[in-house]
Amino acid sequence: MRDDLDRSIAILQGERPAPAAGAGYPQDSADAGSSLSEADRTEAILHSARNQRDGVIAALTRIETNAYGRCVDCGGDIPEGRLDARPDAARCVGCQSKHAKRR
Ligand SMILES: [Zn+2]
């Protein structure tokens, strides 16, 4: 899953007009020009792919520390059905909905 995301991010970065290969979070250039909407869309996809990858990496870290499957907020077990649907879930359903509302 992480490899897939890394590949997607690499491809998306390759499509970006700015020479940003290798840079983790490149700065937006002010003179984006006519391809702005295309760049914006790519940027939005990149952003969500990075968020997803961060979640996967965090999940892998939790596996290594034996904290996988435990809610990062309340410490309770995350139901297996939820982990099937969202393998990178960091919170139980209750804490996740509270977390989503906070944002
Ligand atoms: Zn919880």
Coordinates of C-alpha atoms and ligand atoms in Angstrom, one line a residue:
M1 CA 0.0 0.0 0.0
R2 CA 2.8 2.4 0.9
D3 CA 4.7 1.4 -2.2
D4 CA 1.6 2.1 -4.3
L5 CA 1.3 5.6 -2.8
D6 CA 4.9 6.3 -3.3
R7 CA 4.6 5.4 -6.9
S8 CA 1.5 7.6 -7.3
I9 CA 3.2 10.5 -5.7
A10 CA 6.3 10.1 -7.8
I11 CA 4.2 10.0 -11.0
L12 CA 2.2 13.0 -9.9
Q13 CA 5.3 14.9 -9.0
G14 CA 6.6 14.1 -12.5
E15 CA 3.6 15.7 -14.0
R16 CA 4.0 18.9 -12.1
P17 CA 5.2 21.8 -14.1
A18 CA 7.5 23.0 -11.3
P19 CA 10.8 21.2 -11.0
A20 CA 10.0 19.7 -7.6
A21 CA 11.3 16.2 -7.9
G22 CA 13.0 15.1 -4.7
A23 CA 11.7 18.0 -2.7
G24 CA 9.2 16.9 0.0
Y25 CA 6.9 19.9 0.1
P26 CA 7.8 22.3 -2.7
Q27 CA 6.8 25.9 -2.4
D28 CA 4.1 27.1 -4.8
S29 CA 5.4 29.5 -7.3
A30 CA 3.5 32.8 -7.6
D31 CA 3.6 32.9 -11.5
A32 CA 1.8 29.6 -12.1
G33 CA 0.3 31.0 -15.4
S34 CA -2.4 29.4 -17.6
S35 CA -2.0 25.8 -16.3
L36 CA -3.0 26.9 -12.8
S37 CA -6.2 24.8 -12.6
E38 CA -4.4 21.7 -13.8
A39 CA -1.6 22.3 -11.4
D40 CA -4.1 22.9 -8.6
R41 CA -5.8 19.6 -9.3
T42 CA -2.5 17.7 -9.4
E43 CA -1.6 19.5 -6.1
A44 CA -4.9 18.4 -4.5
I45 CA -4.4 14.8 -5.6
L46 CA -0.8 14.9 -4.4
H47 CA -1.9 16.4 -1.1
S48 CA -4.4 13.6 -0.4
A49 CA -1.9 11.0 -1.6
R50 CA 0.6 12.3 0.9
N51 CA -1.9 12.4 3.7
Q52 CA -2.8 8.8 2.9
R53 CA 0.8 7.8 2.8
D54 CA 1.4 9.5 6.1
G55 CA -1.5 7.5 7.6
V56 CA 0.0 4.3 6.2
I57 CA 3.5 5.0 7.5
A58 CA 2.0 5.9 10.9
A59 CA 0.1 2.5 10.8
L60 CA 3.3 0.7 9.9
T61 CA 5.1 2.4 12.8
R62 CA 2.3 1.4 15.1
I63 CA 2.6 -2.2 14.0
E64 CA 6.3 -2.1 14.9
T65 CA 5.6 -0.7 18.3
N66 CA 2.7 -3.2 18.9
A67 CA 0.3 -0.3 19.1
Y68 CA -1.5 -1.2 15.9
G69 CA -5.2 -1.7 16.2
R70 CA -5.3 0.5 19.3
C71 CA -7.0 3.9 19.2
V72 CA -4.4 6.7 19.5
D73 CA -6.9 8.8 21.4
C74 CA -8.6 6.5 24.0
G75 CA -6.3 3.5 23.8
G76 CA -9.2 1.2 23.1
D77 CA -9.2 -1.6 20.6
I78 CA -10.2 -0.6 17.0
P79 CA -12.8 -3.2 15.8
E80 CA -11.4 -5.6 13.2
G81 CA -14.1 -4.7 10.7
R82 CA -12.9 -1.1 10.8
L83 CA -9.3 -2.1 10.2
D84 CA -10.5 -4.2 7.3
A85 CA -12.1 -1.1 5.8
R86 CA -9.4 1.3 6.8
P87 CA -6.1 -0.6 7.5
D88 CA -4.5 2.7 8.4
A89 CA -7.2 3.7 10.9
A90 CA -5.6 5.3 13.9
R91 CA -8.8 5.8 16.0
C92 CA -11.9 3.9 17.0
V93 CA -15.1 5.1 15.3
G94 CA -16.1 7.3 18.2
C95 CA -12.8 9.1 18.5
Q96 CA -12.5 9.4 14.7
S97 CA -15.8 11.2 14.5
K98 CA -14.9 13.5 17.4
H99 CA -11.5 14.1 15.7
A100 CA -13.2 14.9 12.3
K101 CA -15.5 17.4 14.0
R102 CA -12.6 19.2 15.6
R103 CA -11.0 19.9 12.2
Ligands
ZN1 ZN -10.9 5.9 20.7

